[in-house]
C-alpha cells in the first residue's frame, strides 16, 4: 500500500507471473484479452515525447544487387552501399540471390512454430544464454522499462561444434537450415561490398572475422489490441557488425533518421540491411549504426527474422578497434579497442532500452 492507501503495483511480480506462463504474448492474445497488461504500457511521458517527432514519408535506399559481377555495375553498387552506410546506416537489397521460395519458407516455418500448441513451444522456453535454441518473450523482460509486444525464437549458428539440426524445432528446422546457408553467402557478399566502400580490399572485413558466427533471431509480433500504448521492439541500435532482416508484409519497422521516424516499407522479396555498432566502431564512425524500433500493429502477425553477424564465438581474446588504414593524423581514432567478450557482456547487462553501446568506447 502507498500513502494514499492504494494498492501499489508490483511490476516485478507481474513480470514473473507472466514469464511463468511460458506462453509469451501469443498466449495473452489467445486468451482473448482486449486491453494490454500494464507491464506492456509505456510511461505517459514517453508516449508524449513520441508525438513530438514528425513522421516523414521518405524511403530508405533500395539497392539492386543484380549485375554485381559486371565491373561497371559493381562500382556503382559499392558507391550506393557507401552512401547508404554513411548516412542512413540502413538499406534494402533486391536481386540478392536468395529465392522468394527460401524467404517464404523461412517466414512460414516461424509462423508455424509460434502458432502450434503451447506445450510444444514451452520445451524451448528459456533464458539460459548457453542454449543454442531459445524461445522467450523479451530477452530483457526483467530489465526494460516496458515489456514489448513480441515473442522470439533465437537460434545460434556460431559454434561449429554445435550444429546438429535435430536440435531445431521440427516445424521450422528444414527452412531455417536452408535460409541460414543462403544468408551467410549474402553476408559474405555484403562484407565484401562494405570493405570496398571503406576503400579497403574486398576481403578486409571478412579477414577480421566480422562474418564469423551468426544467429537468427526470429520475431513474432501478434496483432495488438492497443498498439498506441506499447511497442513491438523498443528503440535500439544493433550491437554486432551487420544485420540482415527478413520481414513479412505487416509493417512496423521504423528507423530514427534526421529526428524523424521513417517507416521501412516491406518490399516483397527484399531484405533490409543495417550497420551495427561494431561496424561503426571499426569504421571509426564512417558508417552509422542507426537507431530503430518496431511499432505494434492492430494487424498481425508481423514476422521478422534478423540475422546478426556479431563476430567469433570465442571472444575472450578477440579485440576490435578502428581499422588502421582508416585512421591518420587528420582522422584520429574516435573509439578505443574493445575486447569482444566485454562488449557483449555490456550489451546483455544493459538490455535494449535506447542504449548506444559504442558511446562507452569513445576515446
Ligand atoms: C532486431 C530488430 C526488427 C524487426 O531484432 O534487432 O531490430 O523488424 N528487429 O523485427
Ligand atoms: Ni535491431
Tab-separated table of C-alpha atoms in Angstrom, residues 25-310:
chain	number	residue	atom	x	y	z
A	25	UNK	CA	2.447	-12.555	-25.908
A	26	UNK	CA	0.768	-15.048	-28.213
A	27	UNK	CA	-0.591	-16.761	-25.078
A	28	UNK	CA	-2.133	-13.476	-23.923
A	29	UNK	CA	-3.719	-12.840	-27.290
A	30	UNK	CA	-5.120	-16.367	-27.414
A	31	UNK	CA	-6.766	-15.803	-24.037
A	32	UNK	CA	-8.878	-13.179	-25.808
A	33	UNK	CA	-7.769	-10.102	-23.874
A	34	UNK	CA	-8.913	-6.696	-25.154
A	35	UNK	CA	-6.651	-4.499	-23.029
A	36	UNK	CA	-2.918	-4.975	-22.846
A	37	UNK	CA	-1.480	-5.796	-19.389
A	38	UNK	CA	0.200	-2.944	-17.525
A	39	UNK	CA	3.710	-4.385	-17.958
A	40	UNK	CA	3.428	-3.530	-21.680
A	41	UNK	CA	2.162	0.039	-21.272
A	42	UNK	CA	4.785	2.717	-21.983
A	43	UNK	CA	5.065	5.590	-19.486
A	44	UNK	CA	2.894	8.627	-20.345
A	45	UNK	CA	5.924	10.917	-20.781
A	46	UNK	CA	7.424	8.539	-23.324
A	47	UNK	CA	4.176	8.435	-25.303
A	48	UNK	CA	4.011	12.241	-25.238
A	49	UNK	CA	7.664	12.519	-26.362
A	50	UNK	CA	6.868	10.313	-29.347
A	51	UNK	CA	4.137	12.652	-30.533
A	52	UNK	CA	6.730	15.419	-30.885
A	53	UNK	CA	8.521	13.627	-33.690
A	54	UNK	CA	7.091	14.031	-37.135
A	55	UNK	CA	6.751	11.025	-39.368
A	56	UNK	CA	8.350	11.595	-42.726
A	57	UNK	CA	7.457	9.854	-45.949
A	58	UNK	CA	10.981	9.402	-47.245
A	59	UNK	CA	12.190	5.944	-48.123
A	60	UNK	CA	15.259	4.006	-47.107
A	61	UNK	CA	17.504	3.448	-50.170
A	62	UNK	CA	16.827	0.294	-52.175
A	63	UNK	CA	19.940	-1.207	-53.780
A	64	UNK	CA	19.677	-3.603	-56.696
A	65	UNK	CA	22.478	-6.148	-56.392
A	66	UNK	CA	21.806	-7.509	-59.888
A	67	UNK	CA	24.851	-7.441	-62.184
A	68	UNK	CA	27.332	-7.334	-59.326
A	69	UNK	CA	29.784	-9.360	-61.396
A	70	UNK	CA	29.944	-6.671	-64.104
A	71	UNK	CA	32.714	-4.160	-63.385
A	72	UNK	CA	30.677	-1.018	-64.095
A	73	UNK	CA	27.681	-2.082	-62.142
A	74	UNK	CA	29.900	-3.347	-59.309
A	75	UNK	CA	31.462	0.083	-58.894
A	76	UNK	CA	28.069	1.727	-58.865
A	77	UNK	CA	26.744	-0.713	-56.247
A	78	UNK	CA	29.756	-0.081	-53.994
A	79	UNK	CA	29.022	3.640	-54.268
A	80	UNK	CA	25.366	3.134	-53.337
A	81	UNK	CA	26.365	0.949	-50.382
A	82	UNK	CA	28.847	3.593	-49.243
A	83	UNK	CA	26.361	6.457	-49.377
A	84	UNK	CA	23.639	4.493	-47.598
A	85	UNK	CA	26.032	3.223	-44.902
A	86	UNK	CA	27.452	6.691	-44.238
A	87	UNK	CA	24.066	8.343	-43.890
A	88	UNK	CA	21.183	6.025	-43.069
A	89	UNK	CA	23.101	3.015	-41.869
A	90	UNK	CA	20.183	1.176	-43.473
A	91	UNK	CA	19.234	-0.009	-46.940
A	92	UNK	CA	17.119	-2.665	-48.596
A	93	UNK	CA	18.542	-5.042	-51.186
A	94	UNK	CA	16.779	-6.703	-54.116
A	95	UNK	CA	18.189	-9.277	-56.562
A	96	UNK	CA	20.340	-10.507	-53.698
A	97	UNK	CA	20.390	-14.120	-54.873
A	98	UNK	CA	18.091	-15.700	-52.249
A	99	UNK	CA	14.965	-17.062	-53.885
A	100	UNK	CA	11.494	-15.950	-52.865
A	101	UNK	CA	10.724	-19.547	-52.047
A	102	UNK	CA	13.518	-19.771	-49.453
A	103	UNK	CA	12.359	-16.486	-47.860
A	104	UNK	CA	8.701	-17.523	-47.774
A	105	UNK	CA	9.519	-20.925	-46.300
A	106	UNK	CA	11.608	-19.296	-43.576
A	107	UNK	CA	8.754	-16.975	-42.565
A	108	UNK	CA	6.240	-19.780	-42.830
A	109	UNK	CA	8.295	-22.052	-40.545
A	110	UNK	CA	8.433	-19.310	-37.891
A	111	UNK	CA	4.703	-18.735	-38.160
A	112	UNK	CA	4.059	-22.464	-37.723
A	113	UNK	CA	6.397	-22.678	-34.747
A	114	UNK	CA	4.595	-19.827	-32.976
A	115	UNK	CA	1.105	-20.974	-33.858
A	116	UNK	CA	1.459	-24.591	-32.722
A	117	UNK	CA	0.213	-25.793	-29.328
A	118	UNK	CA	1.847	-24.026	-26.415
A	119	UNK	CA	3.061	-27.249	-24.793
A	120	UNK	CA	5.398	-27.932	-27.705
A	121	UNK	CA	6.745	-24.347	-27.678
A	122	UNK	CA	7.359	-24.471	-23.926
A	123	UNK	CA	10.014	-27.128	-24.484
A	124	UNK	CA	12.175	-24.329	-25.880
A	125	UNK	CA	11.220	-21.565	-23.442
A	126	UNK	CA	14.370	-20.468	-21.643
A	127	UNK	CA	16.517	-17.514	-20.639
A	128	UNK	CA	19.655	-19.657	-20.475
A	129	UNK	CA	22.170	-17.998	-22.798
A	130	UNK	CA	24.159	-21.214	-23.168
A	131	UNK	CA	21.299	-22.918	-25.035
A	132	UNK	CA	21.615	-22.925	-28.782
A	133	UNK	CA	17.858	-22.683	-29.344
A	134	UNK	CA	15.914	-20.314	-27.102
A	135	UNK	CA	12.301	-19.273	-27.159
A	136	UNK	CA	11.219	-16.411	-24.916
A	137	UNK	CA	9.273	-13.218	-24.609
A	138	UNK	CA	11.743	-10.270	-24.463
A	139	UNK	CA	15.330	-11.246	-23.660
A	140	UNK	CA	15.417	-8.172	-21.395
A	141	UNK	CA	11.957	-8.675	-19.838
A	142	UNK	CA	13.222	-8.084	-16.287
A	143	UNK	CA	15.431	-5.119	-17.186
A	144	UNK	CA	13.463	-2.983	-19.597
A	145	UNK	CA	11.186	-0.125	-18.561
A	146	UNK	CA	8.334	-1.601	-20.582
A	147	UNK	CA	7.799	-5.079	-21.973
A	148	UNK	CA	7.460	-5.319	-25.760
A	149	UNK	CA	4.702	-6.982	-27.738
A	150	UNK	CA	6.649	-9.851	-29.281
A	151	UNK	CA	7.871	-13.393	-28.794
A	152	UNK	CA	11.247	-14.528	-30.079
A	153	UNK	CA	12.930	-17.751	-31.142
A	154	UNK	CA	16.711	-17.441	-31.229
A	155	UNK	CA	18.949	-19.925	-32.977
A	156	UNK	CA	22.705	-19.694	-32.896
A	157	UNK	CA	24.895	-20.848	-35.769
A	158	UNK	CA	28.076	-19.552	-34.197
A	159	UNK	CA	29.639	-22.652	-32.794
A	160	UNK	CA	30.784	-25.168	-35.426
A	161	UNK	CA	30.783	-27.874	-32.726
A	162	UNK	CA	27.121	-27.221	-32.094
A	163	UNK	CA	25.363	-27.516	-35.397
A	164	UNK	CA	23.145	-30.532	-35.069
A	165	UNK	CA	19.998	-29.515	-36.907
A	166	UNK	CA	17.976	-32.032	-34.884
A	167	UNK	CA	18.096	-29.501	-32.044
A	168	UNK	CA	15.958	-27.078	-34.044
A	169	UNK	CA	12.163	-27.194	-33.632
A	170	UNK	CA	10.719	-29.631	-36.165
A	171	UNK	CA	8.276	-27.145	-37.726
A	172	UNK	CA	10.977	-24.708	-38.804
A	173	UNK	CA	14.027	-26.984	-38.987
A	174	UNK	CA	14.392	-27.521	-42.710
A	175	UNK	CA	13.531	-23.954	-43.700
A	176	UNK	CA	15.868	-22.444	-41.114
A	177	UNK	CA	18.854	-24.594	-42.091
A	178	UNK	CA	18.258	-23.691	-45.738
A	179	UNK	CA	17.847	-19.956	-45.098
A	180	UNK	CA	20.891	-19.913	-42.831
A	181	UNK	CA	23.117	-21.225	-45.647
A	182	UNK	CA	21.926	-18.563	-48.058
A	183	UNK	CA	22.055	-15.683	-45.632
A	184	UNK	CA	25.697	-16.454	-44.813
A	185	UNK	CA	26.563	-16.270	-48.502
A	186	UNK	CA	24.802	-12.928	-48.782
A	187	UNK	CA	26.584	-11.771	-45.631
A	188	UNK	CA	29.924	-12.519	-47.242
A	189	UNK	CA	28.956	-10.590	-50.362
A	190	UNK	CA	27.872	-7.617	-48.256
A	191	UNK	CA	31.043	-7.613	-46.145
A	192	UNK	CA	32.966	-7.548	-49.438
A	193	UNK	CA	30.993	-4.553	-50.684
A	194	UNK	CA	31.260	-2.770	-47.333
A	195	UNK	CA	35.041	-3.308	-47.302
A	196	UNK	CA	35.308	-1.784	-50.760
A	197	UNK	CA	33.013	1.040	-49.706
A	198	UNK	CA	35.532	1.827	-46.962
A	199	UNK	CA	38.276	1.926	-49.602
A	200	UNK	CA	39.736	-1.397	-48.447
A	201	UNK	CA	40.379	-4.713	-50.218
A	202	UNK	CA	37.150	-6.734	-50.634
A	203	UNK	CA	38.328	-9.369	-48.144
A	204	UNK	CA	39.276	-6.928	-45.369
A	205	UNK	CA	36.213	-7.215	-43.096
A	206	UNK	CA	35.960	-10.944	-43.811
A	207	UNK	CA	39.582	-11.396	-42.745
A	208	UNK	CA	38.728	-9.637	-39.491
A	209	UNK	CA	36.158	-12.411	-38.884
A	210	UNK	CA	33.228	-9.966	-38.953
A	211	UNK	CA	31.164	-12.523	-40.844
A	212	UNK	CA	32.042	-15.345	-38.432
A	213	UNK	CA	29.282	-16.629	-36.247
A	214	UNK	CA	25.738	-15.596	-36.942
A	215	UNK	CA	22.494	-16.096	-35.175
A	216	UNK	CA	18.926	-15.930	-36.314
A	217	UNK	CA	16.555	-14.017	-34.084
A	218	UNK	CA	13.055	-14.811	-35.277
A	219	UNK	CA	10.372	-12.452	-34.019
A	220	UNK	CA	6.642	-12.993	-33.893
A	221	UNK	CA	4.598	-9.840	-33.232
A	222	UNK	CA	0.948	-10.786	-32.646
A	223	UNK	CA	-1.802	-8.328	-33.566
A	224	UNK	CA	-2.147	-5.897	-30.663
A	225	UNK	CA	-5.493	-4.576	-29.347
A	226	UNK	CA	-3.931	-1.278	-28.116
A	227	UNK	CA	-0.945	-0.629	-30.396
A	228	UNK	CA	-0.616	3.042	-29.448
A	229	UNK	CA	0.295	2.145	-25.847
A	230	UNK	CA	3.199	-0.206	-26.461
A	231	UNK	CA	5.966	-1.162	-28.898
A	232	UNK	CA	6.938	-4.356	-30.682
A	233	UNK	CA	10.633	-3.649	-30.132
A	234	UNK	CA	11.978	-0.693	-28.158
A	235	UNK	CA	14.276	1.855	-29.792
A	236	UNK	CA	17.802	0.442	-30.086
A	237	UNK	CA	20.778	0.022	-32.361
A	238	UNK	CA	22.114	-3.443	-33.185
A	239	UNK	CA	25.281	-4.300	-31.262
A	240	UNK	CA	27.029	-6.548	-33.825
A	241	UNK	CA	28.657	-5.754	-37.177
A	242	UNK	CA	25.776	-6.246	-39.573
A	243	UNK	CA	22.142	-7.327	-39.597
A	244	UNK	CA	20.198	-8.849	-42.477
A	245	UNK	CA	16.481	-8.652	-41.766
A	246	UNK	CA	13.726	-10.580	-43.485
A	247	UNK	CA	10.231	-9.187	-42.816
A	248	UNK	CA	6.767	-10.258	-43.873
A	249	UNK	CA	4.252	-7.790	-45.325
A	250	UNK	CA	2.971	-6.409	-41.988
A	251	UNK	CA	4.843	-3.191	-41.391
A	252	UNK	CA	6.176	-1.911	-38.089
A	253	UNK	CA	9.902	-1.333	-38.520
A	254	UNK	CA	10.859	2.326	-38.216
A	255	UNK	CA	14.239	3.978	-38.210
A	256	UNK	CA	15.128	7.208	-36.482
A	257	UNK	CA	16.679	9.465	-39.091
A	258	UNK	CA	17.087	13.241	-39.028
A	259	UNK	CA	14.985	13.407	-35.883
A	260	UNK	CA	12.003	11.701	-37.502
A	261	UNK	CA	10.599	8.200	-37.562
A	262	UNK	CA	10.724	6.655	-41.044
A	263	UNK	CA	8.779	3.500	-41.924
A	264	UNK	CA	10.751	0.788	-43.637
A	265	UNK	CA	8.096	-0.393	-46.068
A	266	UNK	CA	8.098	-4.133	-46.673
A	267	UNK	CA	9.050	-4.926	-50.265
A	268	UNK	CA	8.265	-8.492	-51.191
A	269	UNK	CA	11.477	-10.430	-51.784
A	270	UNK	CA	13.719	-7.661	-50.435
A	271	UNK	CA	15.950	-7.836	-47.347
A	272	UNK	CA	16.733	-4.980	-45.004
A	273	UNK	CA	20.417	-4.462	-44.222
A	274	UNK	CA	21.717	-2.383	-41.350
A	275	UNK	CA	25.068	-1.406	-39.937
A	276	UNK	CA	25.624	-2.424	-36.296
A	277	UNK	CA	27.547	-0.673	-33.526
A	278	UNK	CA	30.713	-2.748	-34.041
A	279	UNK	CA	30.925	-1.781	-37.701
A	280	UNK	CA	30.512	1.854	-36.691
A	281	UNK	CA	33.407	1.299	-34.285
A	282	UNK	CA	35.811	-0.465	-36.695
A	283	UNK	CA	34.975	2.021	-39.456
A	284	UNK	CA	35.925	4.769	-36.986
A	285	UNK	CA	32.481	6.308	-37.257
A	286	UNK	CA	32.404	6.404	-41.062
A	287	UNK	CA	29.466	4.005	-41.176
A	288	UNK	CA	26.460	4.721	-38.983
A	289	UNK	CA	24.676	2.297	-36.726
A	290	UNK	CA	21.224	3.802	-36.652
A	291	UNK	CA	18.511	3.576	-34.018
A	292	UNK	CA	15.356	1.754	-34.937
A	293	UNK	CA	12.282	0.182	-33.351
A	294	UNK	CA	9.176	-1.792	-34.229
A	295	UNK	CA	5.757	-0.286	-33.536
A	296	UNK	CA	2.894	-2.542	-32.528
A	297	UNK	CA	0.121	-3.063	-35.031
A	298	UNK	CA	-3.594	-3.830	-34.871
A	299	UNK	CA	-2.882	-6.191	-37.766
A	300	UNK	CA	-0.763	-9.239	-37.404
A	301	UNK	CA	1.198	-11.254	-37.006
A	302	UNK	CA	4.273	-9.382	-38.148
A	303	UNK	CA	7.064	-11.901	-38.569
A	304	UNK	CA	10.696	-10.972	-38.990
A	305	UNK	CA	13.993	-12.842	-38.969
A	306	UNK	CA	17.080	-10.860	-38.025
A	307	UNK	CA	20.398	-12.458	-38.885
A	308	UNK	CA	23.075	-10.895	-36.697
A	309	UNK	CA	26.729	-11.116	-37.628
A	310	UNK	CA	28.491	-10.437	-34.358
